[in-house]
XYZ file of C-alpha atoms in Angstrom:
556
model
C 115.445 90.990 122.882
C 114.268 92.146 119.521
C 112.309 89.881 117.341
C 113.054 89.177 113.816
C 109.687 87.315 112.082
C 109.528 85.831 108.474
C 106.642 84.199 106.743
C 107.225 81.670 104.200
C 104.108 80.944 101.922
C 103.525 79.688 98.726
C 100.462 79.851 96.250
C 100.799 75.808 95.462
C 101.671 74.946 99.555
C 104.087 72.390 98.495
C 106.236 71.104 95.715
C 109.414 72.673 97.482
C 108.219 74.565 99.960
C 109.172 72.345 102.553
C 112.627 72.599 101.066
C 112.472 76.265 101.857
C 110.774 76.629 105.311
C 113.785 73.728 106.906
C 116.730 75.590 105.286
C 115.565 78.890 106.443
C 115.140 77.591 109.829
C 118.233 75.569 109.967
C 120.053 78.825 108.716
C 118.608 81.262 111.266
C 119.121 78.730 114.174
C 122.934 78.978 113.351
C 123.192 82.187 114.535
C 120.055 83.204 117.054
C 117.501 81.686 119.102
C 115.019 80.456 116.552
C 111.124 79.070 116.913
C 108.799 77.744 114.250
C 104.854 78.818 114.206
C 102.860 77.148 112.053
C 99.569 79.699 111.953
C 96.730 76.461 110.236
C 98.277 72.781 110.150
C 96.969 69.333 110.639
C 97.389 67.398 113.778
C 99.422 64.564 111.849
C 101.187 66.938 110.026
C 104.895 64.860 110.644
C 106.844 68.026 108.628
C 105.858 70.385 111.876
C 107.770 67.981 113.951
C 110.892 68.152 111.375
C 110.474 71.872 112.033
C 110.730 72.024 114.986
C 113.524 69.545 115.824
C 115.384 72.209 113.851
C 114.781 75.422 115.554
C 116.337 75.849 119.081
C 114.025 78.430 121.007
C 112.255 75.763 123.366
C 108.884 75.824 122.076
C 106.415 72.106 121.798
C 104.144 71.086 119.369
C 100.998 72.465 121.150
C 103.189 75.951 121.071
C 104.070 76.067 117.669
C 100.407 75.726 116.431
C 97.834 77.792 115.865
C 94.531 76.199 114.037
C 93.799 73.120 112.535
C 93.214 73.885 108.327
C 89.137 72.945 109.084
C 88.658 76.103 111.540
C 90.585 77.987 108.833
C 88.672 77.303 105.742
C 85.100 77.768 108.155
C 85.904 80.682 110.275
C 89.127 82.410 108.573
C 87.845 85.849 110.629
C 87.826 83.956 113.871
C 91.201 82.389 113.231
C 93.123 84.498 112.371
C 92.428 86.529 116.227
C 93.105 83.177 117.682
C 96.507 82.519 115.334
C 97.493 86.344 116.581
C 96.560 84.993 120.019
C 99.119 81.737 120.032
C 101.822 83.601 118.256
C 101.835 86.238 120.920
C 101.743 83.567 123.553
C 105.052 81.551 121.675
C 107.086 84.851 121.346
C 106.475 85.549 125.302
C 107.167 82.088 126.124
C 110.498 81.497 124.154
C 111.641 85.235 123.728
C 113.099 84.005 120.325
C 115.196 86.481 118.222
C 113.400 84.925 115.527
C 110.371 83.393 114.469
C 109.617 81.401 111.180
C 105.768 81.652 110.325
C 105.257 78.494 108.061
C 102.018 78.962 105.610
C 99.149 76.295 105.419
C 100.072 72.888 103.249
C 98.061 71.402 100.462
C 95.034 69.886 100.575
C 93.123 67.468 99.513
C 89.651 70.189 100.147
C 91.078 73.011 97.485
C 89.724 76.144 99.184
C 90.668 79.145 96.413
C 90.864 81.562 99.794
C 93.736 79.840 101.344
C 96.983 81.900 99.888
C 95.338 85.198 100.389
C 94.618 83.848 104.198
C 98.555 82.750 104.817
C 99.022 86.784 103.427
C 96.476 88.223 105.724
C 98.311 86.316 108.521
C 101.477 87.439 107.413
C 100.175 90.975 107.912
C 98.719 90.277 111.354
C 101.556 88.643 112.838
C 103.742 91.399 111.720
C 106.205 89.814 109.213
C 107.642 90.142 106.086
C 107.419 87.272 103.015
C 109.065 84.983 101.616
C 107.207 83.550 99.085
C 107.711 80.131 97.482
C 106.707 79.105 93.847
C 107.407 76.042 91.718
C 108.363 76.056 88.527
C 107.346 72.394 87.349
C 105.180 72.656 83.728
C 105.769 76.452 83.792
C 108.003 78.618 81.193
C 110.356 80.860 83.195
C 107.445 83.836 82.019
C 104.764 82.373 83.626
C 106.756 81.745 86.958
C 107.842 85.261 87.008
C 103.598 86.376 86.550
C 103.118 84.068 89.003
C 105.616 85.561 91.632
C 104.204 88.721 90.506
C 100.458 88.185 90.884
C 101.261 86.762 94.625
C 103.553 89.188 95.555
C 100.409 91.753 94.854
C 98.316 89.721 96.932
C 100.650 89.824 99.775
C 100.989 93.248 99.456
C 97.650 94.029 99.469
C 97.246 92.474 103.180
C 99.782 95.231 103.992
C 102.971 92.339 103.929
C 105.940 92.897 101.500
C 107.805 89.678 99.432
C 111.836 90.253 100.552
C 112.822 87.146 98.873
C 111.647 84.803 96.183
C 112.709 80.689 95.877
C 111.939 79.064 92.543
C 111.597 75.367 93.479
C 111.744 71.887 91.647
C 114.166 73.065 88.984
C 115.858 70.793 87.142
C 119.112 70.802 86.053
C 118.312 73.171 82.656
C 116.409 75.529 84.358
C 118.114 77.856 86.710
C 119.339 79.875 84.567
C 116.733 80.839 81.987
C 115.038 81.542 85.836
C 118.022 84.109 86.739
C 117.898 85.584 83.101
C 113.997 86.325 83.795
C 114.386 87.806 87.309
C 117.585 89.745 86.372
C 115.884 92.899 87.598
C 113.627 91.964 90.237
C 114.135 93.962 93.177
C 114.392 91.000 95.893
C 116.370 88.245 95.880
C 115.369 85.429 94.192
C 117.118 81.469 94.409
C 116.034 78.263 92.440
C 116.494 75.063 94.355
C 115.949 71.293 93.065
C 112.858 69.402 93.660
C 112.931 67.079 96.842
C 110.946 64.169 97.533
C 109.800 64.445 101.021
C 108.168 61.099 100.891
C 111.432 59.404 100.887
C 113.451 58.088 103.526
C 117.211 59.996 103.141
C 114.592 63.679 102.076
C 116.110 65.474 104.967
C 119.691 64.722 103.940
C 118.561 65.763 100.699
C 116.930 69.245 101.349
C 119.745 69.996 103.490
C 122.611 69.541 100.856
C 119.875 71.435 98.150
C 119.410 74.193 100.175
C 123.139 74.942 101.210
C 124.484 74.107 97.299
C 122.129 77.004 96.225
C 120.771 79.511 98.597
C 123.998 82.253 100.559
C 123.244 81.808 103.886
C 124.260 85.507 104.273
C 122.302 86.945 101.606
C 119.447 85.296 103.005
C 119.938 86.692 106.206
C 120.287 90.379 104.968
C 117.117 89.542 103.192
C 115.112 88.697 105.750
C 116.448 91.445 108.190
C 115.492 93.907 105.765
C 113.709 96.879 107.274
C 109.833 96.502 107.512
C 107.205 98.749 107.805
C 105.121 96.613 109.790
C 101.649 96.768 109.051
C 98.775 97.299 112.160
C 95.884 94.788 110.833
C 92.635 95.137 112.914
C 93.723 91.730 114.277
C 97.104 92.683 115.596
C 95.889 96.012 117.180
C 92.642 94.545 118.825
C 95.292 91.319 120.809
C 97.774 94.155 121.419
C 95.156 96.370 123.236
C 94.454 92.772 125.272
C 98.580 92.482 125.504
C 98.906 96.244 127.072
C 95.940 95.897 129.138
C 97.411 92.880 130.501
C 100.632 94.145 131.430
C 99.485 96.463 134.366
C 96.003 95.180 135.376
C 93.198 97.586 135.981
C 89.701 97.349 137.793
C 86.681 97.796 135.478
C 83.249 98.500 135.932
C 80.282 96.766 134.104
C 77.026 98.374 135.298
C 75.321 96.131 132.642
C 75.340 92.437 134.657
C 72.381 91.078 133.053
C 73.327 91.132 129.617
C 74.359 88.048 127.919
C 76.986 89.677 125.512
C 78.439 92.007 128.797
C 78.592 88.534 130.680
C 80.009 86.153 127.491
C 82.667 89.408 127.023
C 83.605 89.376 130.760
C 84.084 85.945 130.609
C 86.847 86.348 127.789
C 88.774 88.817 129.772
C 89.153 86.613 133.008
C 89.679 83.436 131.824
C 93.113 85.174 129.700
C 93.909 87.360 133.257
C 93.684 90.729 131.142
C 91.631 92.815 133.810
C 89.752 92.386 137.130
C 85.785 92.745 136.833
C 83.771 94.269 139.142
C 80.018 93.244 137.715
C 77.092 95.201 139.166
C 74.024 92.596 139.855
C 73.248 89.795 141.789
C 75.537 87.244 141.952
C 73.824 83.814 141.802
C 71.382 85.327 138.906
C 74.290 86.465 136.800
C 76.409 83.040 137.568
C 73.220 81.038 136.892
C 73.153 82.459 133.497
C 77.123 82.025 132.778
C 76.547 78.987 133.499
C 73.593 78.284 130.819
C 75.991 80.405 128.619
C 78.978 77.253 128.972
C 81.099 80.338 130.869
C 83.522 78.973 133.071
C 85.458 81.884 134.123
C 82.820 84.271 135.159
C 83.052 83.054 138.917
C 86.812 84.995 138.975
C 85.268 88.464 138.880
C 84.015 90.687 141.487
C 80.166 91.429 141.945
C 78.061 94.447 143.329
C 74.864 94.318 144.571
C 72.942 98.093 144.490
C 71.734 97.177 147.326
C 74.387 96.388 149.629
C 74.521 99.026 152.544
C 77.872 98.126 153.077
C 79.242 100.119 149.759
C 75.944 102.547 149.333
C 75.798 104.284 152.466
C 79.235 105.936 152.102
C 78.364 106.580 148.670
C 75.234 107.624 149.074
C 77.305 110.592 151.463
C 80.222 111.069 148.819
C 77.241 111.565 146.303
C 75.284 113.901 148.659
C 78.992 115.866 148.609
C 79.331 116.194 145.243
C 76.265 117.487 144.320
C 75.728 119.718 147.106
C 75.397 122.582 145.238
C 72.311 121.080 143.503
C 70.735 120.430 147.115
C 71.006 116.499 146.535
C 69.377 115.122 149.669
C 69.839 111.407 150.728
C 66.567 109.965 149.372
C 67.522 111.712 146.071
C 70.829 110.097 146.053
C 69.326 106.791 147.249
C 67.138 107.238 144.409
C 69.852 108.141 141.687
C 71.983 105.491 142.730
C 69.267 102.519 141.945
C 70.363 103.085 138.541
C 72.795 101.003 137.187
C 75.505 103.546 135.435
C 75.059 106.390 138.003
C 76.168 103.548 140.744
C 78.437 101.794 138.465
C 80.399 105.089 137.806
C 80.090 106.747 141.584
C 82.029 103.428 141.958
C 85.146 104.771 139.916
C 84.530 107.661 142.010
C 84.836 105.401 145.272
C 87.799 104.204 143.814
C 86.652 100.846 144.008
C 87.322 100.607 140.279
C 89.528 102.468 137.770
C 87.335 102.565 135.006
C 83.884 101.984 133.458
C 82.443 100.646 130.598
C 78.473 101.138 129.771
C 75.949 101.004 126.870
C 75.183 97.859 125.670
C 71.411 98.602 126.910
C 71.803 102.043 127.946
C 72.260 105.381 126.066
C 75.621 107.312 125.332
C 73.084 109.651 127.118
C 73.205 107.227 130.517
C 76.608 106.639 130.666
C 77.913 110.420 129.649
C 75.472 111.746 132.107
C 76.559 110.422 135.455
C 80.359 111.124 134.399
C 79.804 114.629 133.917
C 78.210 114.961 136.916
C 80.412 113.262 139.405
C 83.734 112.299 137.331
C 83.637 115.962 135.516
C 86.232 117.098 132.985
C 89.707 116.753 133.453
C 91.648 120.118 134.412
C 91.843 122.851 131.620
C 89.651 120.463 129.917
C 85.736 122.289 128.801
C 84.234 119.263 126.628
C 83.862 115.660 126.686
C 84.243 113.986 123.077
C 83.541 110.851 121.640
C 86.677 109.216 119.364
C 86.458 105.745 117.614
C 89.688 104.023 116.429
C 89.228 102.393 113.060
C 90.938 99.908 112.705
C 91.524 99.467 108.798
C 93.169 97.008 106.378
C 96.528 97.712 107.740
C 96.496 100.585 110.416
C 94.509 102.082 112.260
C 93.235 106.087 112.158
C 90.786 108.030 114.870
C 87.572 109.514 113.806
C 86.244 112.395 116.089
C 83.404 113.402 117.251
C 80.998 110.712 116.651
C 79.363 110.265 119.771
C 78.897 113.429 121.508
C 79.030 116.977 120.671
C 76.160 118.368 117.887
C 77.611 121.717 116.552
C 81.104 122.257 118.074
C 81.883 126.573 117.891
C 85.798 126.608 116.729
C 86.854 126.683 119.941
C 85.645 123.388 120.857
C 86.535 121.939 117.481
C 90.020 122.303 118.573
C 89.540 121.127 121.835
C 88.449 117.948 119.767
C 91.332 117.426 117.848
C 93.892 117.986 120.529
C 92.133 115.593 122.579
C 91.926 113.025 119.429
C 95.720 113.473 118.680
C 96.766 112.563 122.840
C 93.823 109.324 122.592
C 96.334 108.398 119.081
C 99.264 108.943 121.131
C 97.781 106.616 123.888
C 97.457 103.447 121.534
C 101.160 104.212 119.720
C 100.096 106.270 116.618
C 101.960 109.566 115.915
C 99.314 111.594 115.612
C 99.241 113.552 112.146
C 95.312 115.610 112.167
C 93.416 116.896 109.346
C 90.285 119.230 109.869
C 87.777 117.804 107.784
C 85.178 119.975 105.509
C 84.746 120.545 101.877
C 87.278 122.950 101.068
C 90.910 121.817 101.131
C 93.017 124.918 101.629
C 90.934 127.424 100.612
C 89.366 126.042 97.894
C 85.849 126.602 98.667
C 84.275 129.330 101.076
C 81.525 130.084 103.449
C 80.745 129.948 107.021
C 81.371 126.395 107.715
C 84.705 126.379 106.244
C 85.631 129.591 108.046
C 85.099 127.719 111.027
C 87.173 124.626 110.504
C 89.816 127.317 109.535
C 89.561 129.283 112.521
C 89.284 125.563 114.689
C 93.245 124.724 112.912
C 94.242 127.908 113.970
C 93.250 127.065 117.162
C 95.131 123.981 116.927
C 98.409 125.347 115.859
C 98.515 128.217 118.602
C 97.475 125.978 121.146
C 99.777 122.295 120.162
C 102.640 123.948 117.942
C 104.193 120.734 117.477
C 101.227 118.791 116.579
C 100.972 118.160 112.424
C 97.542 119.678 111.156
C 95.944 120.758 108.166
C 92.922 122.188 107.448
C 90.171 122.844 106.185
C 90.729 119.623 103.886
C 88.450 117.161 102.199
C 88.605 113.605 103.349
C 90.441 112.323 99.936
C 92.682 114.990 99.962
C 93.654 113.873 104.029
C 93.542 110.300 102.897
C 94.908 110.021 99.504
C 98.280 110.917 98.575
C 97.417 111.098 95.514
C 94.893 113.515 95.567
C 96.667 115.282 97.943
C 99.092 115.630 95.517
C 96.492 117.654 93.691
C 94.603 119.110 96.001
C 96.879 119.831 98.422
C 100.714 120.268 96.830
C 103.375 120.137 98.874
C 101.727 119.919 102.357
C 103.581 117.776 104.414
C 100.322 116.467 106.289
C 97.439 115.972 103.419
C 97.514 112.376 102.435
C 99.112 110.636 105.770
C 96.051 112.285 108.256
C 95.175 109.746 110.475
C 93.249 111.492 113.216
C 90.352 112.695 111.173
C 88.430 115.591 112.687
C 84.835 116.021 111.347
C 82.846 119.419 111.695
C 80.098 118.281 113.396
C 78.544 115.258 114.961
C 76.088 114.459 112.019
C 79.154 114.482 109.674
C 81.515 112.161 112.566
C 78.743 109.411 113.117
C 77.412 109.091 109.896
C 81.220 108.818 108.554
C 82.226 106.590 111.282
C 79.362 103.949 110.577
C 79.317 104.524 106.858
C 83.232 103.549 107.017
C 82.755 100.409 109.047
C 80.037 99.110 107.310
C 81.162 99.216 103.713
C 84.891 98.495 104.304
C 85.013 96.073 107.147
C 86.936 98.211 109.218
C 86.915 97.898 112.966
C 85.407 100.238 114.815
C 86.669 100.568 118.615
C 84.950 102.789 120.711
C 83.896 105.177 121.636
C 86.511 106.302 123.734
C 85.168 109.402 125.798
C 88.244 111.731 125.979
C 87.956 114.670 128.328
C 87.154 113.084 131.354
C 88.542 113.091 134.766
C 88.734 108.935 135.217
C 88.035 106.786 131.902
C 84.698 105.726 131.043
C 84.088 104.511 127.766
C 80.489 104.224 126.159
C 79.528 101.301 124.167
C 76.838 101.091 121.141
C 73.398 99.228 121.708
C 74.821 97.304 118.735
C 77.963 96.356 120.133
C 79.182 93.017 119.493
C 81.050 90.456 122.014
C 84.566 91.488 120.385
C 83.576 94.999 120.614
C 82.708 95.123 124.716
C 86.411 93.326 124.807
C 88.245 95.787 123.098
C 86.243 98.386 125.204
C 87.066 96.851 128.448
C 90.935 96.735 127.100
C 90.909 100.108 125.818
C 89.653 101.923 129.048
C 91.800 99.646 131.158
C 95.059 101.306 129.092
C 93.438 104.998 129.120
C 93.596 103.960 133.379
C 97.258 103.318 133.386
């Protein structure tokens, strides 16, 4: 069943708003299976209840909720992955055709943050606006600015306003209000004020809201079509979502490592893959246990020294690298490290994939999976792509982790390879070959390569949308594609960026996520025979979890 989601928010969190968020429910429950979510709201919050005795999709109290307003205003970063997290869960519990997203209330702790939080929600959870403002002590001017100025912010967290309601009009106001928003290009409806406080206030809202808002036009409103924004949010609990619907084995060489452990941890208590963690078991549950983990005991461990698993792969090992004259002690010796035994387990097929790095070097972890895992058919390189996860989608960057000086050849390798990883994670792949000529406007060697590397491209994936050479604002920018670039279809919408070399790729990559905010995920090591996926020294809890997830979907 498809799911229709709408967001009602409002820069003053009351004053009518209430009014709004029961009539829309009430109307959408007349003709679909309806829930309520209410992303940050007290624990005695009574209107919830009100809520969601009016909806019909089955869903509690406990289901409904997301965060109480404290962890909002403290940890808005962390809450809004664990709001994405109990939406999700709602929508697969109650399969809804739609879903109401009520906004935070007001407060007695003002916190000047708040509206452009409910926005950024909006954005993660996928759904268009409608957004709420009252008119009491304002001129009909100064309600239309302020419908304005939040509309911007809304958009801004990649959301869209399909519908405006001016609330706590009196009886001389709606239409100076309707003269002023004449031309606005959504619908907007004034409704009376409503004392929730008193005792008939339901009765009241209900006969307010059907004397003044079309139940059909609000409908059409809120079905209109969205161009749902991917926030870093909604992209990171949908890799966990996908990873969870056909569970994979994973690999984590790295057992004694807090942040490996706290990661693993994550993934098994929510059932999103199974574990295999290389170490000894009591020492690694010993310190999960120090840690406050309480799902660590569900994964699998390996011991390196448990004759049981290395003598046949000490013999598979031997096999493989035959040609090298690996002898037995060699392999015995090889094996004692971590990633080399971690991966030949992939190659065992004990696991499906591995993820490495958090103490070791790309180095480690590439080396062992070139040597045993190899290059997938027709397939001459192994390159490093990170998905950025911006504002409001998400774009790959490639190389950054692997190759130094790519010939043209293997720069198109590179972006073939980058455009099937977007393809992977549900982004139609549109490339741009980075340099610092776009289209011929400026020469030497290094451009001529990027040229002859889209070439390349173009003989080798006819159907895949390229351009290059092109500079980075003229791939990013519309507008200065517009410029730079006229009338390619491509420059200004590339969002699988392909940089020149691997000095450019990192340094752009970590330049990127450190003055935007963006999310970097990765790398993802594309080329390879069986997925293993490298992780920085710097990597974060969040950022082994998205690893795990990502290489768990490359193994489906």
């Amino acid at each position: 069943m498809s799911l229709t989601s709408i967001t009602i928010i409002s820069p003053e969190a009351a004053n009518g708003r209430n009014v709004v968020a029961l009539g829309v429910v009430k109307t959408l429950a007349t003709i679909g299976r309806t829930g309520v979510f209410r992303p940050s709201v007290c624990r005695k919050d009574a209107f919830t209840d009100v809520l969601i005795g009016a909806a019909n999709a089955g869903l509690n109290r406990d289901q409904c909720v997301g965060v109480c307003p404290k962890r909002a205003r403290e940890d808005k970063n962390g809450s809004r992955a664990d709001i994405v997290a109990a939406y999700t869960h709602a929508v697969e519990t109650a399969d809804p055709e739609f879903m109401v997203i009520v906004g935070t209330d007001r407060s007695s702790v003002n916190d000047p943050a708040m509206f452009a939080f409910n926005a950024d929600v909006a954005a993660d959870l996928q759904s268009p606006v409608l957004l709420s403002v009252c008119t009491i002590n304002r001129t009909p001017s100064q309600v239309r600015d302020t419908v304005e100025a939040s509309a911007r912010v809304i958009e801004e967290s990649g959301s869209k306003v399909v519908g405006v309601f001016i609330t706590g009009c009196d009886d001389t106001q709606p239409q100076p209000l309707r003269g002023c928003f004449a031309d606005y290009p959504v619908p907007v409806w004034t409704l009376p004020a409503v004392d929730f406080d008193e005792d008939d206030a339901i009765a009241k809202a209900d006969k307010a809201f059907a004397a003044n808002v079309d139940a059909d036009e609000l409908i059409k409103a809120i079905k209109t079509p969205f161009d749902a924004p991917t926030t870093p949010y909604a992209f990171q609990y949908g890799l966990l979502g996908k990873a969870k619907s056909d569970k994979k084995t994973i690999v984590l060489p790295e057992g004694t490592e807090d942040r490996i452990i706290r990661a693993a941890d994550y993934l098994l208590e929510r059932d999103i893959v199974n574990l295999i963690i290389v170490g000894d078991k009591q020492s690694i549950l010993a310190r999960g246990e120090e840690l406050g983990l309480e799902s660590l005991c569900k994964a699998q461990f390996q011991a390196k020294d448990d004759e049981a698993v290395l003598t046949p792969m000490v013999a598979k090992l031997c096999e493989l690298r035959a040609k090298k004259g690996m002898t037995e002690e060699q392999a015995r010796k090889q094996l004692a490290d971590e990633s080399y035994f971690g991966t030949m387990l992939v190659v065992m097929g004990k696991a499906d994939g591995l993820v490495s790095g958090s103490i070791n070097s790309t180095a480690n972890t590439v080396r062992p999976a070139l040597q045993v895992i190899k290059t997938k058919p027709g397939t001459s390189l192994v390159s490093g792509a990170f998905l950025m996860c911006f504002r409001d989608h998400v774009a790959v960057f490639a190389d950054c982790a692997i190759n130094l000086n790519p010939n043209a050849e293997q720069l198109a390798e590179i972006a073939i390879q980058s455009a099937e990883t977007a393809k992977a994670f549900g982004i139609d792949p549109r490339v741009g070959m980075l340099s610092y000529s776009t289209l011929g406007s400026g020469k030497g060697p290094d451009v001529e390569l990027v040229e002859k590397a889209t070439s390349i491209v173009r003989e080798k994936a006819p159907d895949l949308a390229v351009v290059g050479s092109i500079q980075f604002d003229a791939a990013w920018s519309p507008t200065v594609a517009a410029t730079k670039a006229k009338g390619d279809p491509v420059a200004g919408h590339v969002n699988v960026f392909v940089f020149p070399d691997l000095c450019a790729g990192n340094i752009a990559y970590k330049a990127v996520q450190r003055s935007s905010g963006a999310v970097a995920v990765g790398p993802v090591l594309q080329g390879l025979n069986r997925p293993v996926n490298d992780l920085s020294r710097g990597a974060t809890v969040p950022d082994i979890i998205n690893t795990v997830a990502l290489t768990a979907i490359e193994a489906q």
